[in-house]
CSV table of C-alpha atoms in Angstrom, one decimal:
chain,number,residue,atom,x,y,z
A,18,MET,CA,-5.8,-15.2,-5.5
A,19,ILE,CA,-5.3,-14.2,-9.1
A,20,PHE,CA,-1.8,-15.5,-8.8
A,21,ILE,CA,-2.9,-19.1,-8.2
A,22,PRO,CA,-3.3,-20.1,-11.9
A,23,PRO,CA,0.1,-19.0,-13.0
A,24,GLY,CA,1.6,-20.5,-9.9
A,25,LEU,CA,0.2,-23.9,-10.9
A,26,TRP,CA,1.9,-24.0,-14.3
A,27,THR,CA,4.7,-21.5,-14.5
A,28,PRO,CA,7.3,-23.2,-12.2
A,29,ALA,CA,6.5,-26.6,-13.8
A,30,LEU,CA,6.5,-25.4,-17.4
A,31,PRO,CA,10.0,-26.6,-18.5
A,32,ASN,CA,9.4,-30.1,-17.1
A,33,ILE,CA,5.9,-30.2,-18.6
A,34,LEU,CA,7.1,-29.3,-22.1
A,35,GLU,CA,10.0,-31.8,-21.8
A,36,THR,CA,7.4,-34.6,-21.0
A,37,TYR,CA,5.7,-33.8,-24.3
A,38,ASN,CA,9.0,-33.5,-26.3
A,39,ALA,CA,8.4,-29.8,-26.6
A,40,LEU,CA,11.1,-28.2,-24.4
A,41,TRP,CA,12.7,-26.7,-27.6
A,42,VAL,CA,9.8,-24.3,-27.9
A,43,ILE,CA,10.3,-22.7,-24.4
A,44,PRO,CA,12.2,-19.6,-25.7
A,45,TYR,CA,9.3,-19.0,-28.2
A,46,ALA,CA,6.7,-19.8,-25.6
A,47,ALA,CA,8.3,-17.4,-23.1
A,48,ALA,CA,8.6,-14.7,-25.7
A,49,VAL,CA,5.2,-14.9,-27.5
A,50,GLY,CA,3.3,-13.7,-24.5
A,51,PRO,CA,5.2,-10.5,-23.9
A,52,ILE,CA,5.2,-9.8,-27.7
A,53,VAL,CA,1.4,-9.9,-28.1
A,54,ALA,CA,1.0,-8.1,-24.8
A,55,ILE,CA,3.1,-5.2,-25.7
A,56,PHE,CA,0.1,-3.0,-26.5
A,57,SER,CA,-2.8,-4.9,-24.9
A,58,SER,CA,-1.8,-3.9,-21.4
A,59,LEU,CA,-1.6,-0.2,-22.3
A,60,MET,CA,-4.9,-0.3,-24.3
A,61,PHE,CA,-6.9,-2.0,-21.6
A,62,ALA,CA,-5.4,0.1,-18.8
A,63,SER,CA,-6.4,3.1,-20.9
A,64,LEU,CA,-10.0,1.8,-21.0
A,65,ALA,CA,-9.9,1.4,-17.2
A,66,ASP,CA,-8.7,4.9,-16.8
A,67,ARG,CA,-11.2,6.5,-19.2
A,68,ARG,CA,-14.3,4.4,-19.9
A,69,PHE,CA,-15.0,1.2,-17.8
A,70,GLU,CA,-15.0,0.3,-14.2
A,71,ALA,CA,-11.7,-1.5,-13.5
A,72,GLN,CA,-13.1,-4.4,-11.6
A,73,LYS,CA,-15.7,-5.2,-14.3
A,74,LEU,CA,-13.0,-5.1,-17.0
A,75,LEU,CA,-10.7,-7.3,-14.9
A,76,GLY,CA,-13.6,-9.9,-14.5
A,77,CYS,CA,-14.2,-10.1,-18.2
A,78,LEU,CA,-10.5,-10.5,-19.0
A,79,THR,CA,-10.1,-13.3,-16.4
A,80,LEU,CA,-13.1,-15.2,-17.7
A,81,PHE,CA,-12.0,-15.1,-21.3
A,82,GLY,CA,-8.4,-15.9,-20.4
A,83,SER,CA,-9.4,-19.1,-18.7
A,84,VAL,CA,-10.7,-20.6,-22.0
A,85,PHE,CA,-7.4,-20.0,-23.8
A,86,LEU,CA,-5.4,-21.2,-20.8
A,87,TRP,CA,-7.3,-24.5,-20.9
A,88,LEU,CA,-6.6,-24.9,-24.7
A,89,GLN,CA,-3.0,-24.0,-24.1
A,90,PHE,CA,-2.3,-27.2,-22.1
A,91,SER,CA,-5.0,-29.4,-23.7
A,92,VAL,CA,-3.2,-29.3,-27.1
A,93,LEU,CA,-0.2,-30.9,-25.4
A,94,SER,CA,-2.2,-33.8,-24.0
A,95,TRP,CA,-3.9,-34.2,-27.4
A,96,GLY,CA,-0.6,-34.7,-29.1
A,97,TRP,CA,-0.8,-31.6,-31.3
A,98,SER,CA,2.2,-29.8,-32.6
A,99,PRO,CA,4.0,-27.7,-29.9
A,100,TRP,CA,3.5,-24.7,-32.1
A,101,TRP,CA,-0.2,-24.9,-31.1
A,102,TYR,CA,0.9,-24.5,-27.5
A,103,VAL,CA,2.8,-21.4,-28.4
A,104,PHE,CA,-0.2,-20.0,-30.3
A,105,PHE,CA,-2.6,-20.5,-27.4
A,106,GLN,CA,-0.1,-19.2,-24.9
A,107,GLY,CA,0.0,-16.0,-27.0
A,108,CYS,CA,-3.8,-15.8,-26.9
A,109,THR,CA,-3.8,-16.2,-23.2
A,110,ALA,CA,-1.2,-13.5,-22.7
A,111,LEU,CA,-3.0,-11.1,-25.0
A,112,ILE,CA,-6.0,-11.2,-22.7
A,113,SER,CA,-4.1,-11.7,-19.4
A,114,ALA,CA,-1.4,-9.1,-19.7
A,115,PRO,CA,-3.5,-6.2,-18.5
A,116,MET,CA,-4.8,-8.1,-15.5
A,117,ILE,CA,-2.0,-7.4,-13.1
A,118,PRO,CA,-1.7,-3.6,-13.9
A,119,ILE,CA,-5.5,-3.3,-13.5
A,120,LEU,CA,-5.6,-5.2,-10.3
A,121,THR,CA,-2.7,-3.1,-9.0
A,122,THR,CA,-4.7,0.1,-9.9
A,123,ILE,CA,-7.7,-1.3,-8.0
A,124,ALA,CA,-5.7,-2.0,-4.9
A,125,LEU,CA,-3.8,1.3,-4.9
A,126,VAL,CA,-6.9,3.4,-5.6
A,127,ASN,CA,-9.0,1.8,-2.8
A,128,THR,CA,-6.5,2.1,0.0
A,129,ASP,CA,-5.8,5.1,2.1
A,130,ASN,CA,-2.2,4.3,2.8
A,131,PRO,CA,-0.7,2.6,-0.3
A,132,GLN,CA,2.9,2.6,1.0
A,133,LYS,CA,1.9,0.5,4.0
A,134,LYS,CA,-1.0,-1.5,2.8
A,135,PHE,CA,-0.2,-2.4,-0.8
A,136,PRO,CA,2.5,-4.9,0.2
A,137,LEU,CA,-0.1,-6.6,2.4
A,138,TYR,CA,-2.5,-6.9,-0.6
A,139,HIS,CA,0.3,-8.3,-2.7
A,140,LEU,CA,1.1,-10.7,0.1
A,141,TRP,CA,-2.0,-12.7,-0.6
A,142,GLY,CA,-1.0,-13.2,-4.2
A,143,THR,CA,2.3,-14.5,-3.0
A,144,ILE,CA,0.5,-17.0,-0.7
A,145,GLY,CA,-1.6,-18.1,-3.6
A,146,TRP,CA,1.4,-18.7,-5.9
A,147,LEU,CA,3.2,-20.6,-3.1
A,148,THR,CA,0.2,-22.8,-2.3
A,149,ALA,CA,-0.2,-23.6,-6.0
A,150,GLY,CA,3.4,-24.6,-6.5
A,151,VAL,CA,3.5,-26.9,-3.5
A,152,LEU,CA,0.2,-28.5,-4.5
A,153,VAL,CA,1.5,-29.3,-8.0
A,154,SER,CA,4.4,-31.3,-6.5
A,155,TRP,CA,2.2,-33.0,-3.8
A,156,LEU,CA,-0.1,-34.1,-6.6
A,157,ALA,CA,2.9,-35.3,-8.7
A,158,LEU,CA,1.9,-33.0,-11.6
A,159,ASP,CA,5.4,-31.4,-12.0
A,160,ALA,CA,5.6,-32.8,-15.5
A,161,SER,CA,1.9,-33.0,-16.5
A,162,ALA,CA,-0.3,-30.7,-18.6
A,163,GLU,CA,-3.1,-31.3,-16.0
A,164,ALA,CA,-1.4,-28.6,-13.8
A,165,GLY,CA,-2.3,-26.0,-16.5
A,166,LYS,CA,-5.8,-27.3,-17.0
A,167,ILE,CA,-6.5,-27.0,-13.3
A,168,GLY,CA,-5.2,-23.5,-13.4
A,169,ALA,CA,-7.8,-22.7,-16.2
A,170,PHE,CA,-10.7,-23.9,-14.0
A,171,VAL,CA,-9.3,-21.9,-11.0
A,172,ARG,CA,-9.1,-18.8,-13.2
A,173,LEU,CA,-12.7,-19.3,-14.4
A,174,GLY,CA,-13.9,-19.2,-10.8
A,175,LEU,CA,-11.8,-16.1,-10.0
A,176,GLY,CA,-13.3,-14.3,-13.0
A,177,GLY,CA,-16.7,-14.3,-11.2
A,178,LEU,CA,-15.1,-13.0,-7.9
A,179,CYS,CA,-13.5,-10.1,-9.7
A,180,PHE,CA,-16.9,-8.5,-10.1
A,181,LEU,CA,-17.2,-8.3,-6.3
A,182,LEU,CA,-14.1,-6.1,-6.0
A,183,PRO,CA,-14.6,-2.5,-4.9
A,184,ALA,CA,-16.0,-0.3,-7.7
A,185,THR,CA,-13.2,1.6,-9.3
A,186,LYS,CA,-14.6,4.1,-11.7
A,187,PRO,CA,-12.6,5.7,-14.5
A,188,LYS,CA,-11.3,9.2,-13.6
A,189,GLY,CA,-9.7,10.2,-16.9
A,190,LYS,CA,-11.3,12.0,-19.8
A,191,ARG,CA,-12.5,10.1,-22.9
A,192,ALA,CA,-9.8,9.6,-25.5
A,193,LYS,CA,-9.7,12.3,-28.2
A,194,THR,CA,-7.1,10.6,-30.4
A,195,TRP,CA,-6.2,7.1,-31.4
A,196,LYS,CA,-3.0,7.4,-29.5
A,197,ASP,CA,-4.9,8.2,-26.3
A,198,ALA,CA,-7.3,5.3,-27.0
A,199,LEU,CA,-4.4,2.8,-27.3
A,200,GLY,CA,-2.7,4.2,-24.2
A,201,PHE,CA,0.3,5.6,-26.1
A,202,GLY,CA,0.1,8.8,-24.0
A,203,ALA,CA,1.8,6.9,-21.2
A,204,PHE,CA,5.1,7.2,-23.0
A,205,GLY,CA,5.0,10.9,-22.1
A,206,LEU,CA,6.0,9.8,-18.6
A,207,PHE,CA,9.6,9.3,-19.8
A,208,SER,CA,10.0,13.1,-19.5
A,209,ASN,CA,10.3,12.5,-15.8
A,210,LYS,CA,13.9,11.5,-15.2
A,211,SER,CA,13.3,9.3,-12.1
A,212,LEU,CA,10.5,7.4,-13.8
A,213,ARG,CA,12.6,7.1,-17.0
A,214,VAL,CA,15.5,5.5,-15.2
A,215,TYR,CA,13.3,3.1,-13.3
A,216,TYR,CA,11.4,2.1,-16.4
A,217,ILE,CA,14.6,1.4,-18.3
A,218,SER,CA,16.1,-0.4,-15.4
A,219,ALA,CA,13.0,-2.6,-15.3
A,220,LEU,CA,13.5,-3.5,-18.9
A,221,LEU,CA,17.2,-4.3,-18.5
A,222,PHE,CA,16.7,-6.3,-15.3
A,223,ALA,CA,13.9,-8.4,-16.9
A,224,ILE,CA,16.3,-9.7,-19.6
A,225,PRO,CA,18.5,-11.9,-17.4
A,226,ILE,CA,15.8,-12.5,-14.9
A,227,ALA,CA,13.7,-14.3,-17.5
A,228,ALA,CA,15.9,-17.3,-17.2
A,229,HIS,CA,14.8,-18.0,-13.6
A,230,TYR,CA,11.5,-19.7,-14.4
A,231,MET,CA,12.7,-20.9,-17.8
A,232,TYR,CA,15.6,-23.0,-16.7
A,233,ALA,CA,15.9,-23.2,-12.8
A,234,PRO,CA,13.2,-25.9,-12.6
A,235,LYS,CA,15.2,-28.0,-15.1
A,236,LEU,CA,18.4,-27.7,-13.2
A,237,LEU,CA,16.6,-28.6,-9.9
A,238,LYS,CA,15.3,-31.7,-11.6
A,239,GLN,CA,18.8,-32.7,-12.9
A,240,LEU,CA,20.4,-32.1,-9.5
A,241,ALA,CA,17.7,-34.2,-7.8
A,242,GLU,CA,18.6,-37.1,-10.1
A,243,LEU,CA,22.2,-37.0,-8.9
A,244,GLU,CA,21.1,-37.9,-5.4
A,245,VAL,CA,23.9,-36.1,-3.8
A,246,ASN,CA,22.7,-35.9,-0.2
A,247,ALA,CA,24.1,-33.0,2.0
A,248,GLY,CA,22.5,-34.1,5.3
A,249,ALA,CA,19.3,-34.2,7.3
A,250,MET,CA,18.2,-30.7,6.3
A,251,GLN,CA,18.3,-31.7,2.6
A,252,SER,CA,16.2,-34.8,3.3
A,253,PHE,CA,13.7,-32.7,5.3
A,254,ILE,CA,13.2,-30.3,2.4
A,255,VAL,CA,12.8,-33.1,-0.1
A,256,VAL,CA,10.1,-34.6,2.0
A,257,LEU,CA,8.3,-31.3,2.5
A,258,LEU,CA,8.8,-30.0,-1.0
A,259,PRO,CA,9.1,-33.2,-3.1
A,260,GLY,CA,9.4,-31.7,-6.6
A,261,PRO,CA,10.8,-28.8,-8.6
A,262,SER,CA,7.5,-26.9,-8.6
A,263,ALA,CA,7.3,-27.0,-4.8
A,264,GLN,CA,11.0,-26.2,-4.4
A,265,MET,CA,10.5,-23.1,-6.6
A,266,ALA,CA,7.9,-22.0,-4.0
A,267,LEU,CA,10.8,-21.3,-1.6
A,268,GLY,CA,10.9,-17.9,-3.3
A,269,GLN,CA,7.4,-17.2,-2.3
A,270,MET,CA,8.0,-18.2,1.3
A,271,THR,CA,10.7,-15.6,1.6
A,272,GLU,CA,8.6,-13.1,-0.4
A,273,ILE,CA,6.1,-13.1,2.5
A,274,GLY,CA,8.7,-11.8,4.9
A,275,ALA,CA,9.9,-9.2,2.3
A,276,MET,CA,6.3,-8.0,1.9
A,277,LEU,CA,5.8,-7.7,5.6
A,278,LEU,CA,9.0,-5.7,5.9
A,279,LEU,CA,7.9,-3.3,3.2
A,280,SER,CA,4.5,-2.8,4.9
A,281,TRP,CA,6.2,-2.0,8.2
A,282,LEU,CA,8.5,0.5,6.5
A,283,GLY,CA,5.6,2.2,4.6
A,284,ALA,CA,6.6,5.6,3.2
A,285,ARG,CA,10.2,5.1,4.5
A,286,ALA,CA,10.7,2.5,1.8
A,287,ARG,CA,12.7,4.6,-0.7
A,288,VAL,CA,13.2,3.2,-4.2
A,289,LYS,CA,16.9,3.4,-4.7
A,290,PRO,CA,18.3,1.4,-1.8
A,291,PHE,CA,15.7,-1.3,-2.3
A,292,VAL,CA,16.2,-1.6,-6.0
A,293,MET,CA,20.0,-1.8,-5.4
A,294,ILE,CA,19.5,-4.5,-2.8
A,295,SER,CA,17.2,-6.4,-5.2
A,296,MET,CA,19.7,-6.4,-8.0
A,297,THR,CA,22.6,-7.3,-5.7
A,298,LEU,CA,20.7,-10.3,-4.5
A,299,ALA,CA,20.0,-11.3,-8.1
A,300,VAL,CA,23.7,-11.3,-8.8
A,301,ILE,CA,24.3,-13.5,-5.9
A,302,ARG,CA,21.4,-15.8,-6.8
A,303,TYR,CA,22.7,-16.6,-10.3
A,304,GLY,CA,26.2,-17.0,-8.7
A,305,LEU,CA,24.7,-19.7,-6.5
A,306,TYR,CA,23.0,-21.4,-9.5
A,307,ALA,CA,26.4,-21.4,-11.3
A,308,SER,CA,28.0,-23.0,-8.2
A,309,ALA,CA,25.2,-25.6,-8.0
A,310,GLY,CA,25.9,-26.5,-11.6
A,311,HIS,CA,29.7,-26.8,-10.8
A,312,THR,CA,29.4,-28.8,-7.6
A,313,GLY,CA,26.1,-30.7,-8.0
A,314,LEU,CA,24.9,-29.5,-4.6
A,315,ILE,CA,21.1,-28.9,-4.8
A,316,TYR,CA,21.0,-26.9,-1.6
A,317,LEU,CA,22.9,-24.1,-3.3
A,318,MET,CA,19.9,-23.9,-5.8
A,319,TRP,CA,17.5,-23.8,-2.9
A,320,ILE,CA,19.3,-20.8,-1.3
A,321,GLY,CA,19.2,-19.1,-4.7
A,322,VAL,CA,15.5,-19.8,-5.2
A,323,ALA,CA,14.8,-18.5,-1.7
A,324,LEU,CA,16.4,-15.1,-2.7
A,325,HIS,CA,13.6,-14.7,-5.3
A,326,GLY,CA,11.3,-13.3,-2.6
A,327,PRO,CA,13.3,-10.1,-1.7
A,328,ILE,CA,14.5,-9.8,-5.3
A,329,PHE,CA,10.9,-9.5,-6.5
A,330,ALA,CA,9.4,-7.6,-3.6
A,331,PHE,CA,12.1,-5.0,-3.3
A,332,PHE,CA,12.2,-4.2,-7.0
A,333,SER,CA,8.6,-4.8,-8.3
A,334,VAL,CA,6.4,-3.9,-5.3
A,335,THR,CA,8.4,-0.9,-4.2
A,336,GLY,CA,8.5,0.2,-7.9
A,337,LYS,CA,4.7,0.0,-8.3
A,338,VAL,CA,4.1,2.2,-5.3
A,339,PHE,CA,6.8,4.6,-6.5
A,340,VAL,CA,5.2,4.9,-9.9
A,341,ASN,CA,1.8,5.4,-8.3
A,342,ARG,CA,3.1,8.4,-6.3
A,343,ARG,CA,4.6,10.0,-9.4
A,344,VAL,CA,1.6,10.3,-11.7
A,345,SER,CA,-1.8,11.9,-11.6
A,346,GLU,CA,-5.0,9.9,-10.9
A,347,ASP,CA,-6.1,9.9,-14.6
A,348,MET,CA,-2.8,8.2,-15.6
A,349,ARG,CA,-2.2,5.7,-12.9
A,350,GLY,CA,-3.5,2.7,-14.8
A,351,GLN,CA,-1.5,3.5,-17.8
A,352,ALA,CA,1.6,4.2,-15.7
A,353,GLN,CA,1.3,0.7,-14.2
A,354,ALA,CA,0.7,-0.8,-17.7
A,355,LEU,CA,3.8,1.0,-19.0
A,356,LEU,CA,5.8,-0.6,-16.3
A,357,ALA,CA,4.4,-4.0,-17.3
A,358,LEU,CA,5.2,-3.2,-20.9
A,359,MET,CA,8.9,-2.3,-20.2
A,360,GLY,CA,9.7,-5.0,-17.6
A,361,GLY,CA,7.1,-7.6,-18.7
A,362,SER,CA,6.5,-7.4,-22.5
A,363,ILE,CA,9.7,-5.9,-24.0
A,364,GLY,CA,12.1,-7.0,-21.3
A,365,GLN,CA,10.7,-10.6,-21.0
A,366,THR,CA,10.5,-11.0,-24.8
A,367,THR,CA,14.1,-10.0,-25.2
A,368,GLY,CA,15.1,-12.1,-22.2
A,369,ALA,CA,13.3,-15.2,-23.3
A,370,LEU,CA,14.9,-15.2,-26.8
A,371,SER,CA,18.4,-14.1,-25.6
A,372,CYS,CA,18.4,-16.6,-22.6
A,373,GLY,CA,17.2,-19.3,-25.0
A,374,LEU,CA,20.1,-18.6,-27.3
A,375,LEU,CA,22.6,-18.4,-24.5
A,376,PHE,CA,21.2,-21.8,-23.2
A,377,ASN,CA,21.9,-23.4,-26.5
A,378,VAL,CA,25.3,-21.8,-27.0
A,379,THR,CA,26.6,-22.7,-23.6
A,380,LYS,CA,25.1,-26.2,-23.8
A,381,ALA,CA,23.5,-25.8,-20.4
A,382,GLY,CA,21.3,-28.8,-19.6
A,383,GLN,CA,23.7,-31.0,-21.5
A,384,THR,CA,26.9,-30.5,-19.5
A,385,TRP,CA,27.5,-29.3,-15.9
A,386,VAL,CA,30.1,-26.8,-17.3
A,387,GLY,CA,27.4,-25.4,-19.5
A,388,TRP,CA,25.2,-24.7,-16.5
A,389,THR,CA,28.0,-22.9,-14.7
A,390,LEU,CA,28.8,-20.8,-17.7
A,391,PHE,CA,25.2,-20.0,-18.4
A,392,TRP,CA,24.4,-18.7,-15.0
A,393,SER,CA,27.7,-16.9,-14.6
A,394,ILE,CA,27.1,-14.8,-17.8
A,395,LEU,CA,23.6,-14.0,-16.6
A,396,SER,CA,25.0,-12.9,-13.2
A,397,SER,CA,27.3,-10.5,-15.0
A,398,MET,CA,24.4,-9.1,-17.0
A,399,VAL,CA,22.5,-8.4,-13.7
A,400,PHE,CA,25.6,-6.6,-12.4
A,401,LEU,CA,25.5,-4.3,-15.4
A,402,CYS,CA,21.9,-3.5,-14.7
A,403,LEU,CA,22.8,-2.6,-11.1
A,404,ALA,CA,25.6,-0.3,-12.3
A,405,TYR,CA,23.2,1.5,-14.7
A,406,PHE,CA,20.6,2.1,-12.0
A,407,THR,CA,23.1,3.1,-9.4
A,408,LEU,CA,24.7,5.7,-11.6
A,409,GLY,CA,21.5,6.9,-13.3
A,410,TYR,CA,19.0,7.3,-10.5
A,411,LYS,CA,19.4,10.2,-8.1
A,412,GLN,CA,17.9,9.9,-4.6
A,413,LYS,CA,17.5,13.7,-4.5
A,414,ASP,CA,15.0,13.5,-7.4
A,415,GLU,CA,12.9,11.0,-5.4
A,416,ASN,CA,13.0,13.2,-2.3
A,417,LYS,CA,12.2,16.4,-4.3
A,418,ASN,CA,9.2,14.8,-6.1
A,419,ALA,CA,7.9,12.8,-3.1
A,420,GLN,CA,4.7,14.8,-2.9
A,421,THR,CA,4.0,15.0,-6.7
């Protein structure tokens, strides 16, 4: 359920900002969160590992984060400078960044078969995000700051529920140095080659992937305005999913199937083949986006958006379980936070700024040729990530260390 608030505003964000003449800040808005969260996720995960019960820490973070989330979208409706939006989004991210790693730790610690059951836990987050995205379009809030304000009130309620989660006591020793207190000890995990390659792949992969939520909703909106009808199926989808936010939820629909597949496979879900499949699908997805920009056919976008489910599940969910297997109990929270740091903070910051620059240089959003060039370049970048992981990660390392 903790995924409902971001599901309410993230897919709609480009169109919300455009409504308030603030679309130009989206690269900065997308980058500021990861920047300020670079060390907060490690620090709070270290506290969960060493000092505080994880569910109580999660509850406090969720409650405080709801206040800044409300301010984040209120300043738009108040007519304040868009830079205030960027500022409050940074405040929200500073508090919210550790939430997913801590929640992941709670789920993995309190289950007797993580490989099989963790995808099922994650499945509920997918359902929450999907429901939120569809609801935004049904309420015609695809371009309204009210979507974010509703997310703030939902997060406020969820903050109280977090205290009812299973007690997850700290298992690590108290920090003896400032580096341990800040969670910097997690960087020692880079000495493990298989972990190192996965962490670096997460960073590289996050750079082009950042463009998905930044600009896909805008292209969906522009394609819908063309009114190029491809038949009864397109009409059916438009009725069922009437706006860009709802159509972006196609990715969560397929994600449900991907999660169920991972749960069924359990321990047989090895990292390398699933990461390679994920990256290959990401190459295809951006290729479909490029084709949609070239032909004006919105259903190509829908197919690409639907690929988000297996792309996310096969890379991220499999990776979280993989990381959990590789580290000792007293480092699991910090290991998940390091993954969020590499793929979330550093990767998304770099991705937001570089994709924003590429968007302007290619004139995507202004010309259809620009859209085609924009997504084609990003597709090539994902292919390079795939090549790095394929050559760098050795399956025998995974098999050799499977019990460590």
